[in-house]
Short mmCIF file of C-alpha atoms in Angstrom, two decimals:
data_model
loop_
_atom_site.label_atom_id
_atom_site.label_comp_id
_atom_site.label_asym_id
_atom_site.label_seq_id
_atom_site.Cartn_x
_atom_site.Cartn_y
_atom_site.Cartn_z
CA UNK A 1 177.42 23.49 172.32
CA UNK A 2 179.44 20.90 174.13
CA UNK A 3 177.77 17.58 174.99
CA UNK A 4 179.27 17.65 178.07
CA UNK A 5 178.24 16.42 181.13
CA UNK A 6 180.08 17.08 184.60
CA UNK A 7 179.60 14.71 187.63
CA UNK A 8 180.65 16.12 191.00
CA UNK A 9 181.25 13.30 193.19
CA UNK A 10 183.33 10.53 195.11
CA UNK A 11 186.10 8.58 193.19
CA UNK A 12 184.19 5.72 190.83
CA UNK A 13 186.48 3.43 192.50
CA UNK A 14 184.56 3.94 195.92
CA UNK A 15 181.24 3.33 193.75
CA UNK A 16 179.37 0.03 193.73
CA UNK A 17 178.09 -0.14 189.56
CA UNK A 18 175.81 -2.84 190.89
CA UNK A 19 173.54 -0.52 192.97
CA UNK A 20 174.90 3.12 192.33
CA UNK A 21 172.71 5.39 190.63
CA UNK A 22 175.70 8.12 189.58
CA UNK A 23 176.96 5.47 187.13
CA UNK A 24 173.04 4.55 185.95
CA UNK A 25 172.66 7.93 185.12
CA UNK A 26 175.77 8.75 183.20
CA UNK A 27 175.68 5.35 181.59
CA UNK A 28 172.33 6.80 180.09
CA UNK A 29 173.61 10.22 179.41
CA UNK A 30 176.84 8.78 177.56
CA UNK A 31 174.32 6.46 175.23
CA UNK A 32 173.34 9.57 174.19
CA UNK A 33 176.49 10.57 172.66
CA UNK A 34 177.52 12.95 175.80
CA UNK A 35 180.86 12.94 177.59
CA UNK A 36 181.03 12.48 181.07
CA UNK A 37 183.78 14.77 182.94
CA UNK A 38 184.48 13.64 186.72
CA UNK A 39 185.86 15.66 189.51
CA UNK A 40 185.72 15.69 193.57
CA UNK A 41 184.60 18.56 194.83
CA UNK A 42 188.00 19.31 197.04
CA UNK A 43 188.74 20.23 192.96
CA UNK A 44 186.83 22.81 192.52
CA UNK A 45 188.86 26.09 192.01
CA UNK A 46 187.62 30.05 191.18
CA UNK A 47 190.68 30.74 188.98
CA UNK A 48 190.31 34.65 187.58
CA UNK A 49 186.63 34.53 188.41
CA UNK A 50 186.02 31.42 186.10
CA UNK A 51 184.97 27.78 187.96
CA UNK A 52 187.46 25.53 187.17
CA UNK A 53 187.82 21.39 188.22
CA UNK A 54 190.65 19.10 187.79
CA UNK A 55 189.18 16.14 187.09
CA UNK A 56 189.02 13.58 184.13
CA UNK A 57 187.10 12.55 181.26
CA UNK A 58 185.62 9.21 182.06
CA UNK A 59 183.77 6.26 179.93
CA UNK A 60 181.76 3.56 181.91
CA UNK A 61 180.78 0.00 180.48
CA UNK A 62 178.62 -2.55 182.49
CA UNK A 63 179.76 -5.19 180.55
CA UNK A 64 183.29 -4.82 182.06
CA UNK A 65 184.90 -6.24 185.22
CA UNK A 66 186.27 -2.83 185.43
CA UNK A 67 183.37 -0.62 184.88
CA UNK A 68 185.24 2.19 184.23
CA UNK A 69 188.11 3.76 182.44
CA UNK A 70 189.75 7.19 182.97
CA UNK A 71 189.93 8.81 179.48
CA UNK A 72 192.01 11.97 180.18
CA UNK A 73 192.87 14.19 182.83
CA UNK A 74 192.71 18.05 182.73
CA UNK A 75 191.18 20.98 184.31
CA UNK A 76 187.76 21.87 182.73
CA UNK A 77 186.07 25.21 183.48
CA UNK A 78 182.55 23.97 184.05
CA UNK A 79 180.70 26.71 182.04
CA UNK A 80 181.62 24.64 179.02
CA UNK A 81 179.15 21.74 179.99
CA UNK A 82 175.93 21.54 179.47
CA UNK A 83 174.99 20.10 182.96
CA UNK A 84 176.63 19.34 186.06
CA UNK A 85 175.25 16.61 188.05
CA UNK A 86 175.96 16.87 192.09
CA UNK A 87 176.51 13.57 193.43
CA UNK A 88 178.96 13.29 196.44
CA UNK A 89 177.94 11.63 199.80
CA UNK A 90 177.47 13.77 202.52
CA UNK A 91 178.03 14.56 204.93
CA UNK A 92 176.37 17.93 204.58
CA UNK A 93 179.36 19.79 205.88
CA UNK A 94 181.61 23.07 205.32
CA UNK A 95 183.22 21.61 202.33
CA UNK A 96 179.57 20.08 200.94
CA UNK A 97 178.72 23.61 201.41
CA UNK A 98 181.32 25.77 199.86
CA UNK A 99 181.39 23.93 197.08
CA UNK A 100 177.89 24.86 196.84
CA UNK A 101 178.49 28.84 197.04
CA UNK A 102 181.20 28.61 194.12
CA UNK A 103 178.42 26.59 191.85
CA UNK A 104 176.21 29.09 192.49
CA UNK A 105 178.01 31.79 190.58
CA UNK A 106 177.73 29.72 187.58
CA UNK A 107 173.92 28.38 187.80
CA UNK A 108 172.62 30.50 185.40
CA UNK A 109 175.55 29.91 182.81
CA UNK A 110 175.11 26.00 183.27
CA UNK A 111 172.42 23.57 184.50
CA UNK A 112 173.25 22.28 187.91
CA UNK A 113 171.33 19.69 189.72
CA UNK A 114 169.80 19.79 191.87
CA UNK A 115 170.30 23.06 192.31
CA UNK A 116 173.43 24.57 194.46
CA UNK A 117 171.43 27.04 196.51
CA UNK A 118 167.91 24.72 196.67
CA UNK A 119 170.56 22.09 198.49
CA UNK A 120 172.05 24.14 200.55
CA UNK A 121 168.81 25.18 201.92
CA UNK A 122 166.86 22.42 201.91
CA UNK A 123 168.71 19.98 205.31
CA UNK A 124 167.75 16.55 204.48
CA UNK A 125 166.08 15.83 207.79
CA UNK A 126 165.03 19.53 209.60
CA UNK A 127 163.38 19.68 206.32
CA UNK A 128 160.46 17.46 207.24
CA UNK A 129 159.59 19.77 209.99
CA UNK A 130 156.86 21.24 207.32
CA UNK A 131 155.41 17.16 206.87
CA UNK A 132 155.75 16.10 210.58
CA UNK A 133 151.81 15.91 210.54
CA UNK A 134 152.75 12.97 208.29
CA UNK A 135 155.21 11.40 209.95
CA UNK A 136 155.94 9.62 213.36
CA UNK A 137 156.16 11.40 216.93
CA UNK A 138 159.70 13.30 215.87
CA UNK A 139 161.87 15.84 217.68
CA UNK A 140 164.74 17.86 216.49
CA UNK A 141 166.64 18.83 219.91
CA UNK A 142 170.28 19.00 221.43
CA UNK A 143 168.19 19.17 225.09
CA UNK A 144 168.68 16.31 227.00
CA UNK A 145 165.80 16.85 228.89
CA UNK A 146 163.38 16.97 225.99
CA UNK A 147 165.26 13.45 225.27
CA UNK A 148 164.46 12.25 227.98
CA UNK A 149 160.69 13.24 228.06
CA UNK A 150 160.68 11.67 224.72
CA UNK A 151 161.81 8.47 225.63
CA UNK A 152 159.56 7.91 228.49
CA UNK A 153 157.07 8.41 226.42
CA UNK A 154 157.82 6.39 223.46
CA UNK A 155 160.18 3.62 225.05
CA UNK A 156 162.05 2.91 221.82
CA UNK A 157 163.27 6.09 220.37
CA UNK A 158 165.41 6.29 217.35
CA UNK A 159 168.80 8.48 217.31
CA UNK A 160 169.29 9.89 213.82
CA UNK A 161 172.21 12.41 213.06
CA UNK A 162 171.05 15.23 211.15
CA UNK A 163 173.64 16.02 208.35
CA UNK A 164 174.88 11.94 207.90
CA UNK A 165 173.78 9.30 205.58
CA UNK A 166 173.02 5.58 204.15
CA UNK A 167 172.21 5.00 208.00
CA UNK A 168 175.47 5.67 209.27
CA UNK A 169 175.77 6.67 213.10
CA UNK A 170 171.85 5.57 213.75
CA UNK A 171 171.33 3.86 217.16
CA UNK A 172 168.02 2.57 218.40
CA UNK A 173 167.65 3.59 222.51
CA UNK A 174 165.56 0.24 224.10
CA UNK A 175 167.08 2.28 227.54
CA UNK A 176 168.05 5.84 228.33
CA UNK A 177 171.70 5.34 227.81
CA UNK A 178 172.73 8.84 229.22
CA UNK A 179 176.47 8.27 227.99
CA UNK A 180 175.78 7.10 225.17
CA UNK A 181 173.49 10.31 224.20
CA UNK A 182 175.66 13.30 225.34
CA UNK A 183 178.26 11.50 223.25
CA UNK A 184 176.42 11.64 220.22
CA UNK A 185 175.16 15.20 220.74
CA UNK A 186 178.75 16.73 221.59
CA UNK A 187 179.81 14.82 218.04
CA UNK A 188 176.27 15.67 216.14
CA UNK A 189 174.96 18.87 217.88
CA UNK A 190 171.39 19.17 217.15
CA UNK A 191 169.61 15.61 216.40
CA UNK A 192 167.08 13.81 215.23
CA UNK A 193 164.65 11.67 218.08
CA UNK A 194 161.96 9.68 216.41
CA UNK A 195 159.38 7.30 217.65
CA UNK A 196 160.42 3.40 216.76
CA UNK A 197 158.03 1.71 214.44
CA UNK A 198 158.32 -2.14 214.57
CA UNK A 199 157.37 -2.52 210.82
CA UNK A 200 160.52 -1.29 209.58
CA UNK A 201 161.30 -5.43 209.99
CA UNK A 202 159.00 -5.88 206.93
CA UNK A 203 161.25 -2.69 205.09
CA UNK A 204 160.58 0.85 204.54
CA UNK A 205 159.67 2.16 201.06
CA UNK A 206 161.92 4.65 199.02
CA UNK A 207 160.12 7.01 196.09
CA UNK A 208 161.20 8.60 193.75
CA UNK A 209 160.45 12.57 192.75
CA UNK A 210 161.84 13.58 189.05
CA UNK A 211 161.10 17.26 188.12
CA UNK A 212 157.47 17.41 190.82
CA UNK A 213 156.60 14.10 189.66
CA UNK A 214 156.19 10.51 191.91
CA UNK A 215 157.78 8.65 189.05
CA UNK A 216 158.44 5.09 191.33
CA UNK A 217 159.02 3.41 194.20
CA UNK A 218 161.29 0.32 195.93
CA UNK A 219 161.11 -1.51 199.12
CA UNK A 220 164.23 -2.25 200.94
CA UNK A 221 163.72 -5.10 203.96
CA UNK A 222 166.67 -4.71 206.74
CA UNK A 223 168.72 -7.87 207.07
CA UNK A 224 167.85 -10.38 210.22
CA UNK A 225 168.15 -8.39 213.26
CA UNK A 226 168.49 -5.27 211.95
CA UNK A 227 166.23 -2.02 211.94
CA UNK A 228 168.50 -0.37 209.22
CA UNK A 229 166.88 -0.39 205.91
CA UNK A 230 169.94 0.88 203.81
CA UNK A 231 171.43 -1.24 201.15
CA UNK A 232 174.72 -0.37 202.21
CA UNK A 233 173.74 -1.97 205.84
CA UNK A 234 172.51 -5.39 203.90
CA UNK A 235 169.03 -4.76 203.78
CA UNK A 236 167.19 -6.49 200.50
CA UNK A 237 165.26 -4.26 197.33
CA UNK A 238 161.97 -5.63 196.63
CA UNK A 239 159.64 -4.19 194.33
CA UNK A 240 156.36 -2.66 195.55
CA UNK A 241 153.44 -0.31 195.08
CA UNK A 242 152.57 3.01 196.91
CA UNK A 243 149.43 3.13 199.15
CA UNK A 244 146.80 6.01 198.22
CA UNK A 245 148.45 7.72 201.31
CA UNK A 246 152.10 7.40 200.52
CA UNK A 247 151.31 8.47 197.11
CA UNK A 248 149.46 11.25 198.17
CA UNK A 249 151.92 12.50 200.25
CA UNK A 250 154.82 12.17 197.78
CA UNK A 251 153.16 13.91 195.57
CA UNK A 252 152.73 16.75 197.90
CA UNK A 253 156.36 16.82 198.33
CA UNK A 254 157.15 16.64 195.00
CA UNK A 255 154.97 18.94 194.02
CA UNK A 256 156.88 21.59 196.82
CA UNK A 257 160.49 20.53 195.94
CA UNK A 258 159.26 21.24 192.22
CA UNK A 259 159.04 25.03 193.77
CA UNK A 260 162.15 25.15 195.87
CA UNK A 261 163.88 23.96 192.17
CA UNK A 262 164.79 20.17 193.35
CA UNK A 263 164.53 18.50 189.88
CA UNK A 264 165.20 14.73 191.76
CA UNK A 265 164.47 13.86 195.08
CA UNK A 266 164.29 10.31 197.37
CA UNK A 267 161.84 9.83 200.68
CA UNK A 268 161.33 7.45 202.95
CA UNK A 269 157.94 5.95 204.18
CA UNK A 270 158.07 3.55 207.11
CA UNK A 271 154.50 1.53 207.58
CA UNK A 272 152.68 4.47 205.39
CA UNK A 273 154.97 6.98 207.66
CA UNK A 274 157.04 9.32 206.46
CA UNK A 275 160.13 8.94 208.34
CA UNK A 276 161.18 12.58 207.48
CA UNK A 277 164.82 11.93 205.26
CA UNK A 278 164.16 13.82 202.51
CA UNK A 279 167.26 13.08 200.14
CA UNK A 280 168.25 15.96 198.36
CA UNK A 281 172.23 15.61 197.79
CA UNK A 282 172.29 12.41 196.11
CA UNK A 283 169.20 10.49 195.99
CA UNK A 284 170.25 6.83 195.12
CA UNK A 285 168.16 3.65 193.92
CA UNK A 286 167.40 3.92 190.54
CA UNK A 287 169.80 1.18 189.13
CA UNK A 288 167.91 -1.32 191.72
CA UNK A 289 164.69 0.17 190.78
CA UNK A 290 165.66 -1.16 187.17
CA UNK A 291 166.75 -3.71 187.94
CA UNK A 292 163.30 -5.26 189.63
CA UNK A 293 161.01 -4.09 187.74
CA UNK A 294 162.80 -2.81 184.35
CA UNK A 295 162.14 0.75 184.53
CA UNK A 296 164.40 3.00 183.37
CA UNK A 297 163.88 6.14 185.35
CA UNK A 298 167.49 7.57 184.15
CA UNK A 299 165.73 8.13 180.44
CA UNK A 300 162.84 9.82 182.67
CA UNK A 301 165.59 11.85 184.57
CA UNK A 302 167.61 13.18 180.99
CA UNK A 303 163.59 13.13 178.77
CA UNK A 304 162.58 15.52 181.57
CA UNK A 305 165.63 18.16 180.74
CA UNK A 306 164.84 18.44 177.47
CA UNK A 307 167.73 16.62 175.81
#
């Protein structure tokens, strides 16, 4: 068999090798003596009923200013790997989800995670409609009445696209700023309205799932003045430990994303809240996560599958 491994996802060069877990994991993967073949998904083709990507074999070293190097182009027809990693950003849109329908004709040929269909199903934030029990005061809506009921009632209300990511395009309402929301529903359509919660100053907490387990957990404390606790947006990893509630509920989630065949997984807790992003596509963190506290969760990730 080839000890291949394919990586679906955006151009290394847009990749930070400091934080980004895509490069932690293949880094792991290639220590093993497995090659690592790289393609976007706009280069995914169904030539004569076989999946084919033009991409290129790749090598990445740490130790290098250049953490990469491009090995050798060519179209691969994925079959011939033994996994395929999905890793692109989303947003979750009509080109995030064809290339999901062409890697599902091949999912039983190859091992594809997470799984094509499981991610196509599984929307990041409507989701969390099953946990809301768990989380804060939340509405998915493109009403702006039922906005505007929820802001009177909460006064601080949190604007949250629902396809988007690393906090991009997240405002915080402090006043009903009519313009401001029609805008964002005509370019979002349905959203996500959440009650503020003032803690998120002292960071949220992002956990791990490998495979139905709760296998770890960072903190991530927003810069001064902000209430965004992506790294991306400048907020600060700090290692932490998982309440008996915030563990019991990730395990519960795990446990259920274990079912709907999501072998890795990231969510969110915001003062022992869930804040309902349950991070499907391309869970990120694990590189910091190491980094802290010297776990290596990528040798949990590749143990798990049986290499």
């Amino acid at each position: 068999m080839n000890k291949i491994v394919a990586i679906q996802g955006n151009h290394p060069s847009k990749l930070n090798p400091v934080t980004d877990t895509s490069v932690f994991l293949a880094h792991e993967i290639q220590n093993r003596k497995y090659k690592i073949f790289y393609y976007d998904p706009k280069n995914l083709s169904v030539i004569h009923s076989k999946v084919i990507a033009k991409g290129f074999f790749i090598e990445f070293n740490y130790n290098k200013k250049k953490f990469f190097k491009i090995l050798k182009k060519q179209s691969l027809e994925l079959t011939l790997c033994k996994y395929i990693l999905i890793r692109q950003d989303p947003p979750f849109n009509l080109e995030y989800i064809s290339a999901t329908y062409i890697l599902d004709t091949i999912k039983d040929k190859v091992k594809i995670i997470n799984n094509p269909t499981s991610i196509r199903n599984i929307s990041e934030k409507l989701y969390s409609v099953k946990y809301q029990k768990f989380m804060p005061s939340t509405i998915f809506t493109q009403n702006i009445e039922e906005i505007k009921k929820f802001f009177k009632k909460h006064k601080k209300v949190i604007l949250k696209p629902i396809h988007s990511f690393s906090g991009n395009d997240i405002h915080l309402l402090n006043t009903f700023n009519l313009k401001l929301i029609k805008k964002f529903i005509k370019q979002h359509d349905h959203i996500m309205c959440q009650k503020y919660l003032p803690k998120i100053s002292k960071g949220d907490k992002r956990v791990f799932l490998i495979n139905g387990k709760v296998c770890g957990a960072i903190s991530r404390v927003p810069k001064k003045g902000s209430f965004l606790s992506n790294m991306s947006k400048g907020a600060k990893p700090i290692n932490i430990k998982l309440t008996k509630l915030e563990n019991k509920i990730s395990k519960l989630i795990a446990k259920d994303l274990k079912k709907e065949n999501i072998y890795f997984a990231g969510i969110d807790f915001i003062d022992q809240k869930l804040n309902g992003d349950i991070n499907v596509t391309s869970p990120t963190g694990l590189k910091t996560l190491f980094d802290l506290s010297g776990i290596n969760l990528a040798r949990i990730f590749w143990k798990d599958l049986k290499l």
